Structure formats: C-alpha cells, structure tokens
mmCIF file of C-alpha atoms and ligand atoms in Angstrom:
data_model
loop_
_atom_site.group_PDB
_atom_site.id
_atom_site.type_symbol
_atom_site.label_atom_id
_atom_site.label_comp_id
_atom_site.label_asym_id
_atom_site.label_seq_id
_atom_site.Cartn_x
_atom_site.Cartn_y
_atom_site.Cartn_z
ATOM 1 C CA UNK A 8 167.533 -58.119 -132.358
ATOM 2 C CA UNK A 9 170.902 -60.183 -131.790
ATOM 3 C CA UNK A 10 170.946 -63.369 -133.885
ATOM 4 C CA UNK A 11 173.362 -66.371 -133.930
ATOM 5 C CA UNK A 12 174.361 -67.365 -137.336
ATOM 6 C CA UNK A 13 176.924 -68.861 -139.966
ATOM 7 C CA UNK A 14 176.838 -68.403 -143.208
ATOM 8 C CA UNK A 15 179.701 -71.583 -144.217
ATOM 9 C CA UNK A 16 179.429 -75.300 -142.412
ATOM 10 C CA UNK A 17 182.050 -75.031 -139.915
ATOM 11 C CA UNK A 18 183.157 -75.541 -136.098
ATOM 12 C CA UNK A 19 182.501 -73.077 -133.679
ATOM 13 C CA UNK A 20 184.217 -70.728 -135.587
ATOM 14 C CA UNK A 21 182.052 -69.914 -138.194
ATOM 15 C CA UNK A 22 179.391 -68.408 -135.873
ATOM 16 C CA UNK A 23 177.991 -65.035 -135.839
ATOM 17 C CA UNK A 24 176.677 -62.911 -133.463
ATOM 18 C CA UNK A 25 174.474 -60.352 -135.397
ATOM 19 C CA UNK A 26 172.282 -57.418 -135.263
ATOM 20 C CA UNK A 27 169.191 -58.731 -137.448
ATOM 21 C CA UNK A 28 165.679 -57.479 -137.951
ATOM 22 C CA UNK A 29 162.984 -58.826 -136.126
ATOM 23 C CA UNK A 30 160.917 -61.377 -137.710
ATOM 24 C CA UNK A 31 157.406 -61.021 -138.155
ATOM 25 C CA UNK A 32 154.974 -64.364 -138.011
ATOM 26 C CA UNK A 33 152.659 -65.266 -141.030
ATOM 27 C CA UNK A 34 149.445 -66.755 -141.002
ATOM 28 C CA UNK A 35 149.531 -69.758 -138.644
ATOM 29 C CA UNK A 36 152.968 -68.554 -137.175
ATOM 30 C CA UNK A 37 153.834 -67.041 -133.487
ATOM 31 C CA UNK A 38 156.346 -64.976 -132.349
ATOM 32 C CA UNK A 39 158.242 -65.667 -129.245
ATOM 33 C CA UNK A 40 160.579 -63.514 -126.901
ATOM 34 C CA UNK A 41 163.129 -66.186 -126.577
ATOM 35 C CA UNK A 42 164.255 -65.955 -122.657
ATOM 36 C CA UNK A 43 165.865 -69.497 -122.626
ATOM 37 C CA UNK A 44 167.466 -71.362 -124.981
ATOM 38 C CA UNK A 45 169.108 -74.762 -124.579
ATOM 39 C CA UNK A 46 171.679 -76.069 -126.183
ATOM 40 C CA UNK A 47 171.952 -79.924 -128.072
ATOM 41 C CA UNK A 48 174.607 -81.515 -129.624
ATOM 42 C CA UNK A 49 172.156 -81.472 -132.904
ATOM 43 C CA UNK A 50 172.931 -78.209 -132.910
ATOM 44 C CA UNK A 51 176.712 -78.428 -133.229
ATOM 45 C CA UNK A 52 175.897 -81.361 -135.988
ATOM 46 C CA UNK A 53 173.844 -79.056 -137.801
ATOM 47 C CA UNK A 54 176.249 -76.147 -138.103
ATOM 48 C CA UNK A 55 179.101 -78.720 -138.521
ATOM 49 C CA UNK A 56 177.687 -79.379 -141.913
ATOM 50 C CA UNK A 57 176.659 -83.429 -141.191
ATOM 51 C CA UNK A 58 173.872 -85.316 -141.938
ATOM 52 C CA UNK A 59 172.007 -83.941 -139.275
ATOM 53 C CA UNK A 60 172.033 -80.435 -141.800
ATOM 54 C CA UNK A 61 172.076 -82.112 -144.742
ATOM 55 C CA UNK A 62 169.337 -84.670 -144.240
ATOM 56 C CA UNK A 63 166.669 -81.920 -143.223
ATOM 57 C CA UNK A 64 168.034 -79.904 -146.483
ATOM 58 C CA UNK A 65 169.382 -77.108 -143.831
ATOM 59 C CA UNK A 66 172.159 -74.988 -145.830
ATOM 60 C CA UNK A 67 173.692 -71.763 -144.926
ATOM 61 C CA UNK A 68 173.183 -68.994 -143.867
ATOM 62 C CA UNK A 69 172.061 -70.572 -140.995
ATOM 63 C CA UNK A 70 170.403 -69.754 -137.246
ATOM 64 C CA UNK A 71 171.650 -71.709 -134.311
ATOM 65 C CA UNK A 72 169.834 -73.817 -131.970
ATOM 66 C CA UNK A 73 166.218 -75.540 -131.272
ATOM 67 C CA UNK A 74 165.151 -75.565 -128.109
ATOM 68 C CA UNK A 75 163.132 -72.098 -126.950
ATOM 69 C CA UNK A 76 161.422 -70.878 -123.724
ATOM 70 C CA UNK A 77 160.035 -67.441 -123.779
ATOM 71 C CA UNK A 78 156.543 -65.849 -124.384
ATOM 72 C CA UNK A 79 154.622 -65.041 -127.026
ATOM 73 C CA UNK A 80 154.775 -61.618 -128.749
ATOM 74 C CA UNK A 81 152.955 -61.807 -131.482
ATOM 75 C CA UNK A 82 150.952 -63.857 -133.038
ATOM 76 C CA UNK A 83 149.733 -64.511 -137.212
ATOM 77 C CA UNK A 84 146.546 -64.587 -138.308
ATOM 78 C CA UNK A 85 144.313 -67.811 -137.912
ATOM 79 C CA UNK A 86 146.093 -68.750 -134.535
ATOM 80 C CA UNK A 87 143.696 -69.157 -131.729
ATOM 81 C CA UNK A 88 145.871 -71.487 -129.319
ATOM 82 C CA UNK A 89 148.049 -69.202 -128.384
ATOM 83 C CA UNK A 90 147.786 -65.679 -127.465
ATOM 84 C CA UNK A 91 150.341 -62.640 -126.847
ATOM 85 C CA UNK A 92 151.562 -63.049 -123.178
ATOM 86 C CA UNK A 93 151.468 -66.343 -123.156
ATOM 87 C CA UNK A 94 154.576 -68.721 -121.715
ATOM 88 C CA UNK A 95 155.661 -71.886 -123.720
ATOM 89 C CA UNK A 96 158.654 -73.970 -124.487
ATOM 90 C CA UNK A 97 158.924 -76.317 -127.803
ATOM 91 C CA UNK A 98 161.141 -76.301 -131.161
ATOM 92 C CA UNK A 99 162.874 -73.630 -133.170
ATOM 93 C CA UNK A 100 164.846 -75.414 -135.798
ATOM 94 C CA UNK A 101 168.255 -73.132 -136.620
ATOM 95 C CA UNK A 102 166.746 -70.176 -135.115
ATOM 96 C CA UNK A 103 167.092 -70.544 -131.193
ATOM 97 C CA UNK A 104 170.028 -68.631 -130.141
ATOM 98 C CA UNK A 105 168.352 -64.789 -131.330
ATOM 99 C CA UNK A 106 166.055 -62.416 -129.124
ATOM 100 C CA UNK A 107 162.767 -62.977 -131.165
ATOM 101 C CA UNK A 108 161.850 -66.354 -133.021
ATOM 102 C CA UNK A 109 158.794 -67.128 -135.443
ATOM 103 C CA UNK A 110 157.155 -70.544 -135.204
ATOM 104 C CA UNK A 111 154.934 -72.136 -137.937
ATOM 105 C CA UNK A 112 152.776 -74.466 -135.344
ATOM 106 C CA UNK A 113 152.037 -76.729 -138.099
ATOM 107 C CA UNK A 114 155.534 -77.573 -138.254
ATOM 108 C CA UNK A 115 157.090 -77.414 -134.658
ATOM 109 C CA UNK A 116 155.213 -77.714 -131.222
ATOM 110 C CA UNK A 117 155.516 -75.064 -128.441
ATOM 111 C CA UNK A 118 153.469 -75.840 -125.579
ATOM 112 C CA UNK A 119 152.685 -73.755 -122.022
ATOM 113 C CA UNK A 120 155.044 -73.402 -119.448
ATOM 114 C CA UNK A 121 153.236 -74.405 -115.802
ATOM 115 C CA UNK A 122 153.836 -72.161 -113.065
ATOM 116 C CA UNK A 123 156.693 -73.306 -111.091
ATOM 117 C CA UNK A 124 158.904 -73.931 -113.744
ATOM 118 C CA UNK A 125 161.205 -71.535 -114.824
ATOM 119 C CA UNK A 126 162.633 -70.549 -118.456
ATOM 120 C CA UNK A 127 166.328 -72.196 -118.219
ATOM 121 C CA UNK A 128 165.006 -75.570 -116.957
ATOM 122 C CA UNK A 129 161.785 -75.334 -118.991
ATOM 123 C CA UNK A 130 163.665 -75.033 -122.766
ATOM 124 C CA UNK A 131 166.061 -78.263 -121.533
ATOM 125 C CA UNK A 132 163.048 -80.015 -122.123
ATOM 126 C CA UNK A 133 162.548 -79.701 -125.885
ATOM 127 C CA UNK A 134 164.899 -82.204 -127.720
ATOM 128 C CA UNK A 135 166.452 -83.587 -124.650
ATOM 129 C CA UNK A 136 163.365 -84.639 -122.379
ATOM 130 C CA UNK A 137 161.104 -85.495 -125.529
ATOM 131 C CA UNK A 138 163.869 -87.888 -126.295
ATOM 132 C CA UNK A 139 164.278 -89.502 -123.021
ATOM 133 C CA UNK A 140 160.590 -89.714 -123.011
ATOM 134 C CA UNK A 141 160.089 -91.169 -126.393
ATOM 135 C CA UNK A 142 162.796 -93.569 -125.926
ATOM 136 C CA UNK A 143 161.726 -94.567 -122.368
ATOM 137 C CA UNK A 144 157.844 -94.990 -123.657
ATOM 138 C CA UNK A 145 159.386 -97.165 -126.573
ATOM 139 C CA UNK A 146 161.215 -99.694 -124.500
ATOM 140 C CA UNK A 147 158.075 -100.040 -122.403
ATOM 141 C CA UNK A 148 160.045 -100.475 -119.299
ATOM 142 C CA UNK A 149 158.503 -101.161 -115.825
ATOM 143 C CA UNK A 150 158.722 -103.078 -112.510
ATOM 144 C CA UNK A 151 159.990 -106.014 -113.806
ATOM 145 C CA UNK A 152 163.259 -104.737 -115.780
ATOM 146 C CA UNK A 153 166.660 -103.792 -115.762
ATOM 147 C CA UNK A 154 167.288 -100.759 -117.691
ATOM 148 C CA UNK A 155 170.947 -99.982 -118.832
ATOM 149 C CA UNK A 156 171.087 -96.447 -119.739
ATOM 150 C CA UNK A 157 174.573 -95.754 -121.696
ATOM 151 C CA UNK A 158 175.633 -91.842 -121.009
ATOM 152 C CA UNK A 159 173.435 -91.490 -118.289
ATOM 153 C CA UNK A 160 174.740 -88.267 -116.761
ATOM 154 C CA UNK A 161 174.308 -86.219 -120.342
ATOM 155 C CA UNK A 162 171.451 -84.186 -121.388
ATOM 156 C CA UNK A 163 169.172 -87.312 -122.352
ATOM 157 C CA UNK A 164 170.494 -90.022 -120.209
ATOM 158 C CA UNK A 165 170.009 -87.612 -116.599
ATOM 159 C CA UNK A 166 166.067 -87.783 -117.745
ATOM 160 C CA UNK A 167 165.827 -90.908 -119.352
ATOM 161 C CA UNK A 168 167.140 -92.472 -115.934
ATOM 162 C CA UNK A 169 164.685 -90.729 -113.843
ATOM 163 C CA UNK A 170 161.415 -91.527 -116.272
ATOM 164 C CA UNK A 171 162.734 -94.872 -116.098
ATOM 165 C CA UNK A 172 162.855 -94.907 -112.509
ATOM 166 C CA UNK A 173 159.210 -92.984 -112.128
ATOM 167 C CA UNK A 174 157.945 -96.330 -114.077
ATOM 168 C CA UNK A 175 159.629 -98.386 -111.638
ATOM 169 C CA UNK A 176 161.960 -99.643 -113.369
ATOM 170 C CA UNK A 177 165.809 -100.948 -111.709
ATOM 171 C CA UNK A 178 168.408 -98.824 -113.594
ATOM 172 C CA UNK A 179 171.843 -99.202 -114.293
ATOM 173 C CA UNK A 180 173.561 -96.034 -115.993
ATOM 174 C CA UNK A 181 177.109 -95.408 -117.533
ATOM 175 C CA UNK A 182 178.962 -92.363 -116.356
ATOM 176 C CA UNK A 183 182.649 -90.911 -115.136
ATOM 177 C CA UNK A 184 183.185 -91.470 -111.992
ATOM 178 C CA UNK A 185 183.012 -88.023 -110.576
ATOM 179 C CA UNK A 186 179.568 -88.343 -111.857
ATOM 180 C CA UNK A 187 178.358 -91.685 -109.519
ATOM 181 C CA UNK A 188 177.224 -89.654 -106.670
ATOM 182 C CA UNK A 189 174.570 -87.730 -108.715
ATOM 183 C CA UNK A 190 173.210 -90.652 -110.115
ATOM 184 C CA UNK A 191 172.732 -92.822 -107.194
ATOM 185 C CA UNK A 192 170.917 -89.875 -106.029
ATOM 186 C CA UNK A 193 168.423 -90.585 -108.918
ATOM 187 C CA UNK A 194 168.148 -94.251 -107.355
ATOM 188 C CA UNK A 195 170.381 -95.644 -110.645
ATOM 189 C CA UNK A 196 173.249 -97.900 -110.025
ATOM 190 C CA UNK A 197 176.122 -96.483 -111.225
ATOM 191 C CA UNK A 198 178.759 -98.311 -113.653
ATOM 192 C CA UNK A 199 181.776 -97.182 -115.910
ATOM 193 C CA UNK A 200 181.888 -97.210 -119.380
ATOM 194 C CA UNK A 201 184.482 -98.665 -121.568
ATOM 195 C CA UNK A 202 186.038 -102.440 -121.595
ATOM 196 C CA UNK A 203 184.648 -104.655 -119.948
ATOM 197 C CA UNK A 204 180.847 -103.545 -119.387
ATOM 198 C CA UNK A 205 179.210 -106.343 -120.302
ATOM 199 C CA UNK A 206 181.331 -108.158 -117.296
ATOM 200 C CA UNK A 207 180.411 -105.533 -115.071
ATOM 201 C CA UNK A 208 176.428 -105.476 -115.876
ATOM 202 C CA UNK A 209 176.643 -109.648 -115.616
ATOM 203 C CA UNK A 210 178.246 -108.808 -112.655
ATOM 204 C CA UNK A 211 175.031 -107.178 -111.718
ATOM 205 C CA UNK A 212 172.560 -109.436 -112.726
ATOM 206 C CA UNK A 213 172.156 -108.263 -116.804
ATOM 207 C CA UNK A 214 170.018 -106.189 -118.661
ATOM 208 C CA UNK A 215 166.464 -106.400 -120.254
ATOM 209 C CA UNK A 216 166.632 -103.601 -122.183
ATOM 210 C CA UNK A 217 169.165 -100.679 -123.087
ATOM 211 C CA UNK A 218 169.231 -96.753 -123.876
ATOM 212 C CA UNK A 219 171.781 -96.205 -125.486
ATOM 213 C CA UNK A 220 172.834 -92.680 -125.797
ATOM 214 C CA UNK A 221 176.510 -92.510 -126.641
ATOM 215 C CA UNK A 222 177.526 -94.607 -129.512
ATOM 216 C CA UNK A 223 177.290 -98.421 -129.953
ATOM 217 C CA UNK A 224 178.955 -100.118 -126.292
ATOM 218 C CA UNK A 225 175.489 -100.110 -124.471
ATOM 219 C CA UNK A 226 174.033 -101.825 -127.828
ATOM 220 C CA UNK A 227 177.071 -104.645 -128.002
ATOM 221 C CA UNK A 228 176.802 -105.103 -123.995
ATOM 222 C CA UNK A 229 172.828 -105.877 -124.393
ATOM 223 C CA UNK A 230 173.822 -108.030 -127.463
ATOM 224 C CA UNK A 231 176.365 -109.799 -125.867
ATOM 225 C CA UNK A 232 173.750 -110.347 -122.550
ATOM 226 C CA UNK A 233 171.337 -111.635 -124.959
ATOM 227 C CA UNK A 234 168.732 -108.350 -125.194
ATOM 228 C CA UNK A 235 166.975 -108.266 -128.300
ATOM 229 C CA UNK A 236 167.426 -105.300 -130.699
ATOM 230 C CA UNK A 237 163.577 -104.556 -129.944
ATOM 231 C CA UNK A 238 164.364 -103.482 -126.758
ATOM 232 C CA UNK A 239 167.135 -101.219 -127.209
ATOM 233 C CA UNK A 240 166.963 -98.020 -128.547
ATOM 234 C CA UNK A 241 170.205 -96.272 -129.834
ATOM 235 C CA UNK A 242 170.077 -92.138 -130.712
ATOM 236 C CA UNK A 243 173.661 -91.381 -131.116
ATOM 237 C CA UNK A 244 174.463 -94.152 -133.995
ATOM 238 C CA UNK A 245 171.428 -94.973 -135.515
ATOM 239 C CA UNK A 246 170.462 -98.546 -137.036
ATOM 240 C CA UNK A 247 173.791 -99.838 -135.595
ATOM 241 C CA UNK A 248 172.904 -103.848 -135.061
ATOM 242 C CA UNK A 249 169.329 -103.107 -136.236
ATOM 243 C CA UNK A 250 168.658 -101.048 -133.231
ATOM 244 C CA UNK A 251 166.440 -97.988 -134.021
ATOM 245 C CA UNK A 252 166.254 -94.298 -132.984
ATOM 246 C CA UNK A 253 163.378 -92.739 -131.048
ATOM 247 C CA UNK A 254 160.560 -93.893 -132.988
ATOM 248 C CA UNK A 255 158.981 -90.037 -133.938
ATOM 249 C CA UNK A 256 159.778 -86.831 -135.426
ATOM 250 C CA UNK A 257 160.702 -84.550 -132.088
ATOM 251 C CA UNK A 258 159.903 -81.384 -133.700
ATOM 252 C CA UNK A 259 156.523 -81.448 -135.222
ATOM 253 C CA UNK A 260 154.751 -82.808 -131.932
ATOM 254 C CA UNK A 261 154.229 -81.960 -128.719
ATOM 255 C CA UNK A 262 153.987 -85.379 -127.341
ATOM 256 C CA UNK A 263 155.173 -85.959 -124.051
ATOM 257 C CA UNK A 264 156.496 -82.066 -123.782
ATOM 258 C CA UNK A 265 153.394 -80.969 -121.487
ATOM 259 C CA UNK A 266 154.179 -84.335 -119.413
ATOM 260 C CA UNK A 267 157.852 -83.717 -118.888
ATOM 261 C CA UNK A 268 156.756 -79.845 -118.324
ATOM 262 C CA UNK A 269 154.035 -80.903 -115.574
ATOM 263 C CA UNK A 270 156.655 -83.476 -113.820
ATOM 264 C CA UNK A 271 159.477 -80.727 -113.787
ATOM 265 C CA UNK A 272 157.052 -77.686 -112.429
ATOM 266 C CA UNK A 273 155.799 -79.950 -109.379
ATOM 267 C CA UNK A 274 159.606 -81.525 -108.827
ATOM 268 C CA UNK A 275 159.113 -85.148 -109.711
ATOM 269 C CA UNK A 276 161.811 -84.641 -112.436
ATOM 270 C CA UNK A 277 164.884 -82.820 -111.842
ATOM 271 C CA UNK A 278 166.845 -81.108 -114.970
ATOM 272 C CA UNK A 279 170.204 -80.669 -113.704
ATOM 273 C CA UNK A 280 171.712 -77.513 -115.052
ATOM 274 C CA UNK A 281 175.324 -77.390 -115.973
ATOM 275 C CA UNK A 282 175.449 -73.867 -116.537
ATOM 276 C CA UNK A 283 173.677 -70.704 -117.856
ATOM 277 C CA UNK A 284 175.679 -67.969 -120.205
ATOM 278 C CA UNK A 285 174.586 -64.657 -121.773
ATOM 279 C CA UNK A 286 174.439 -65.157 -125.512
ATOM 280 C CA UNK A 287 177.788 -63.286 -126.136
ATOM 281 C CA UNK A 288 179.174 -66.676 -124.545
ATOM 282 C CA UNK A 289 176.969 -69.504 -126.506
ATOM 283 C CA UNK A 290 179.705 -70.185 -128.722
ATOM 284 C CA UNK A 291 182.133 -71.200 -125.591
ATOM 285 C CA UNK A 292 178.939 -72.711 -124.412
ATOM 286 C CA UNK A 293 179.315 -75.432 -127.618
ATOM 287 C CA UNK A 294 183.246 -75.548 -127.059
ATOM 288 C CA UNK A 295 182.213 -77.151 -124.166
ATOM 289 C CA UNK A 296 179.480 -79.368 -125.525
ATOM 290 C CA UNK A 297 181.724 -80.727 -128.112
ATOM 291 C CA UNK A 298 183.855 -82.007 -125.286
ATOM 292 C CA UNK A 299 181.257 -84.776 -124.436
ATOM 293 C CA UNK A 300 181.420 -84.355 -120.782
ATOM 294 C CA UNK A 301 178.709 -82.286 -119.836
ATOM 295 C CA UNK A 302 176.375 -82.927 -116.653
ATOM 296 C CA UNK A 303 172.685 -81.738 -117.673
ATOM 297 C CA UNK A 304 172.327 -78.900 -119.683
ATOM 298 C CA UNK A 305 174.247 -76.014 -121.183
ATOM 299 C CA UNK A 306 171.809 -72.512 -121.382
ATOM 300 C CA UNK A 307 172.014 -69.617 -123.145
ATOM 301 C CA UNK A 308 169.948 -66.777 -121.075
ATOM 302 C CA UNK A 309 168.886 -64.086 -123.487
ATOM 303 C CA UNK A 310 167.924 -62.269 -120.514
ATOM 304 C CA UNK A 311 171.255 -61.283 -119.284
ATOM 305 C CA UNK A 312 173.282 -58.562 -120.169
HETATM 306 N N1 NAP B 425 166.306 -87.646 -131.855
HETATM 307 C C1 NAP B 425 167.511 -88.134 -131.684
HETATM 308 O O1 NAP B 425 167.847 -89.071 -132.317
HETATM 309 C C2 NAP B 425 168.441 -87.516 -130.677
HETATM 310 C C3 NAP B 425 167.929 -86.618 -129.751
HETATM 311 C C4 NAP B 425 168.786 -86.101 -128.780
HETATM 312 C C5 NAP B 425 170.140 -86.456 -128.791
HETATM 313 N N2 NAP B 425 170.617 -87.286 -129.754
HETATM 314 C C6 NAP B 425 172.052 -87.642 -129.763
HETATM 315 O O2 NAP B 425 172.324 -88.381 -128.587
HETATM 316 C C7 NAP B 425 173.634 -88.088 -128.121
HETATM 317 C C8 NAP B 425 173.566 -87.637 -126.659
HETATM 318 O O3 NAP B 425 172.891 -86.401 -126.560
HETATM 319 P P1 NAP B 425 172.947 -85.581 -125.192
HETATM 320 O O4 NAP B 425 172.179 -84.343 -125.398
HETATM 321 O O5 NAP B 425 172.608 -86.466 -124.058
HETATM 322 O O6 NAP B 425 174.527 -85.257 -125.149
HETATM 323 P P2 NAP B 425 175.401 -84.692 -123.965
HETATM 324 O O7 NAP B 425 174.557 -83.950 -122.998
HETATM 325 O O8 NAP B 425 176.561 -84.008 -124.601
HETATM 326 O O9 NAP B 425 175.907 -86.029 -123.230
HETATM 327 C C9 NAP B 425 177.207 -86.341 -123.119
HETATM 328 C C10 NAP B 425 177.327 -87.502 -122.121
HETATM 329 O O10 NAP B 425 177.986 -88.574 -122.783
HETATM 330 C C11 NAP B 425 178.715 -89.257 -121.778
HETATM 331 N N3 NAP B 425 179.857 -89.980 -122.334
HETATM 332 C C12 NAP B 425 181.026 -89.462 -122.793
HETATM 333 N N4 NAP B 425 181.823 -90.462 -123.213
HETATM 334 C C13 NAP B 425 181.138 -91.630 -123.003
HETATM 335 C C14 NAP B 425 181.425 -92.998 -123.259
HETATM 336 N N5 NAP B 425 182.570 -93.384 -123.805
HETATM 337 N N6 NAP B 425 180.472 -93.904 -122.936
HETATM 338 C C15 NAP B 425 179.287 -93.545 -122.395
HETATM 339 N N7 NAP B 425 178.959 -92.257 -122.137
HETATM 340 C C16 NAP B 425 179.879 -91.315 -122.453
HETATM 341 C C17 NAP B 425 179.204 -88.177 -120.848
HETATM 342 O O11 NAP B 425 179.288 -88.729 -119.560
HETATM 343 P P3 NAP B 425 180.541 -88.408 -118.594
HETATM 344 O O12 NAP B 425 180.655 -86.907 -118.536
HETATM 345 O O13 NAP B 425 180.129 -89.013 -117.301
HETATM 346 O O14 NAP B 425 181.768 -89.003 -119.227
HETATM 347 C C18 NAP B 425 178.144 -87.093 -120.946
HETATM 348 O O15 NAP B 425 177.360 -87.011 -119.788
HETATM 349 C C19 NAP B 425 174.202 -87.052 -129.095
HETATM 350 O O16 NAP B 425 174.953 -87.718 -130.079
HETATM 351 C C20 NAP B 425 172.963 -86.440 -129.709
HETATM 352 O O17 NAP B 425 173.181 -85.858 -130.974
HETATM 353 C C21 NAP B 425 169.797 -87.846 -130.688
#
C-alpha cells in the first residue's frame, strides 16, 4: 500500500510517500480501507516535531494524519462491533494519509457513516467537528447568548458557528473579509480580526462567551468585555488567561462523532470543503494549511488516481 511518512521532525519536506506493507489488525484492532482522509493542523504540529509530537511521546519514523473515512477490511479477533464491509469515520493517530489503517478501538473511536454522507465530508468530522462540538457543549451556549467565535471560517470555527447557531445561540465570528458572505449565510454576524475587536464587538452589543480558535485576541476581547474565563474556551493557545482547551481527549471517544455524522447526512450541518487532492498532492495540501487561510477542509482522496 502507499504510506505517508517521515522519518526526521521537519516541515513539509521531510515527508514520504512510500510503498509499505499492509498492516494486519490484532486482537481488538480493525482494519480500514482509508477512502478519505482529512487533514488538521495537528498534523503539521506533529510532524513539525512540537509539543503536539512530543507530548503524546510520538517520535519518528512517523505516519501522517488522523482523521479516516473508509470501510472496514478486516477485522481482529474479539471485535464484534464492527464487521468487514462496514462504513465508519473516527481517529488514526500518525497513520491517516496510507491506503489501509489498523485501529485498536480501545484506544481511538471510529463510528458508522449514515447513508447520505459521503467519505470526504464524513472524515472532516473527526478532530475538527468533535472539537467544535466539545467546545460548543462546554460553553453551554443557548438562546440567551452572544457567542464570539475567533477564526470562524477555519476547519473548527465553520462548525462551531453552526452548532452554536442550531442551539440558538446569536453569533458573532472573526474572518477575512472575502470570507463574510459565507458566514452570514450560516446566520453569524461577521467581524474582522485584529486591532480594535473588542471596539467592534461593544459596538455590537458584547459577548457572553467566546471560542476562541486562533490564538489569544478572542480571549483578551472577552476579557476586556468582562466574560469570565469559564466561558471561553481557547484550542489554539492553551491555558492562556486561565482559559482551558476542549475539556476531553478527542481520540479515545466517540462522543458527539455519531451526532455531528447524523446532522451532516440529513443537511442540518454543512462541512464546507476547500478542496480534495489525490495523495501524491497531500504534502501541497499542508503547504497550504500552514498558510492559515483555509475555508473548511483540506482532503486527501485515496480513491483517485
Ligand atoms: N483538541 C484541540 O485542542 C484542537 C483541536 C482542533 C484544532 N486545534 C487547533 O485550533 C487551531 C485551529 O484549527 P483549525 O482546524 O480550525 O485550523 P484552520 O482550518 O487552519 O483555520 C484557520 C483559520 O484561522 C483564521 N485566521 C487566520 N488568521 C487569523 C487571525 N489573525 N485571527 C482570527 N482568525 C484567523 C483563518 O481565517 P481567514 O482565512 O478568514 O483569515 C482560517 O479560516 C489550530 O491551531 C489547531 O491546531 C486544537
């Protein structure tokens, strides 16, 4: 099979693509045809060499990647809730971008794919959507608040506006300009980023609680409007002004994945696609990640030629 890989920390550079023997899955372990696989800026932090690597003890030679869609080819002994032919989405720490990937469900979640939803939008859901959704559930928002969402047009902040919304909440959400359009049509208010946002979102009536996705400006705005740290969440610079991260470990659950999955088959939550490339391309695929600019989500399709 083809397989991403490094074997040194490193930029884009230092990946791989490789002919590699299948794997084969172990007691408790599945195998899945990967057809989809999204990409996440984790990903670029993990073969980068940062903490993001060195805090799960992840060293070279590495895979690439996390989030799969595919179907099950084989499955290990002693695993009954899954079976070959199956279609499912969920985790794949460092071994995403390949043709066949082995899961060990007691460690990561991979959960079915509903009909209606198809592989591309189906693996954006993995890191991305269980982060909107965790951080969204956290922050408890509803009828009565204002949401900021900082970096609202990226992978996490395009769904964390639109769960937001679906709980009724009013949303405000940082983005380029070019990007405005696409999230009024989300029903979010659109506002720039940079100097001066806590003027602007005054401007608007304030904030009761922010998701902040970028850095730390959507944290100082809510400070600076008087939000308490308890209802911000921050994911890009953790424990900046005592603001915490999403409060579980994505990987090793499921929770919320079958949700997001259900609410993208029928519709009620759009994943916005910035583009789909054969493997051979991933690694211009996270050139273009590590710009910071993306709308939605980057894909590699391991179905194409
Ligand atoms: N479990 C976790 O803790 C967790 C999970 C997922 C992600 N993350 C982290 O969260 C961050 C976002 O992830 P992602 O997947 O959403 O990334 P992404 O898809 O690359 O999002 C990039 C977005 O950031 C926006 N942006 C760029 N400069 C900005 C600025 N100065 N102020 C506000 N927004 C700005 C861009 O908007 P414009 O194009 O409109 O400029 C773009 O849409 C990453 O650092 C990632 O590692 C953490």
């Amino acid at each position: 099979m083809r397989r991403l890989m490094h074997r040194a920390f490193g930029g884009p550079e230092v990946l791989e693509l490789v002919e590699a023997p299948d794997p084969q899955p172990g007691p408790g372990e599945v195998r899945v045809r990967v057809h989809a696989a999204a990409l996440n800026p984790v990903d670029w932090k993990i073969f980068s060499g940062t903490a993001a690597a060195t805090s799960r003890g992840l060293e070279p030679p590495l895979g690439v990647g996390n989030d799969v869609a595919g179907v099950v080819d084989a499955v290990g002994d002693g695993v009954t809730s899954l079976r070959v032919g199956d279609r499912v989405l969920g985790s794949a720490r460092a071994r995403a971008m390949q043709d066949r990937t082995v899961v060990d469900l007691a460690q990561e979640a991979l959960v079915p794919i509903p009909d209606g939803l198809d592989d591309v939008r189906a693996s954006c859901l993995v890191v991305a959507g269980r982060t909107a959704w965790a951080g969204v559930e956290a922050l408890a928002v509803g009828g009565d608040d204002t949401l900021l969402v900082n970096g609202a047009s990226g992978g996490v902040g395009v769904l964390a506006v639109q769960l937001a919304r679906l709980r009724g909440a009013r949303v405000l959400g940082t983005a380029s300009e070019r990007k405005h359009d696409r999230l009024r049509a989300y029903g979010v208010e659109p506002v720039a980023y940079g100097d001066g946002l806590a003027d602007r979102l005054r401007a608007l009536g304030g904030v009761d609680a922010v998701f902040e996705t970028h850095g730390t400006e959507g944290i100082d705005a809510g400070l600076e409007l008087g939000v308490p740290a308890a209802r911000m969440i921050g994911i890009a610079t953790k424990g900046h002004a005592g603001v915490v991260g999403v409060p579980m470990d994505l990987g090793r659950t499921g929770a919320g994945l079958a949700e997001l999955a259900a609410l993208a088959a029928d519709g009620t939550l759009d994943v916005p696609i910035a583009g789909v490339v054969p493997l051979e391309r991933a690694v211009e695929a996270y050139r273009e990640l590590m710009g910071g600019h993306v709308h939605g989500k980057l894909v590699v399709d391991l179905l194409a030629d």
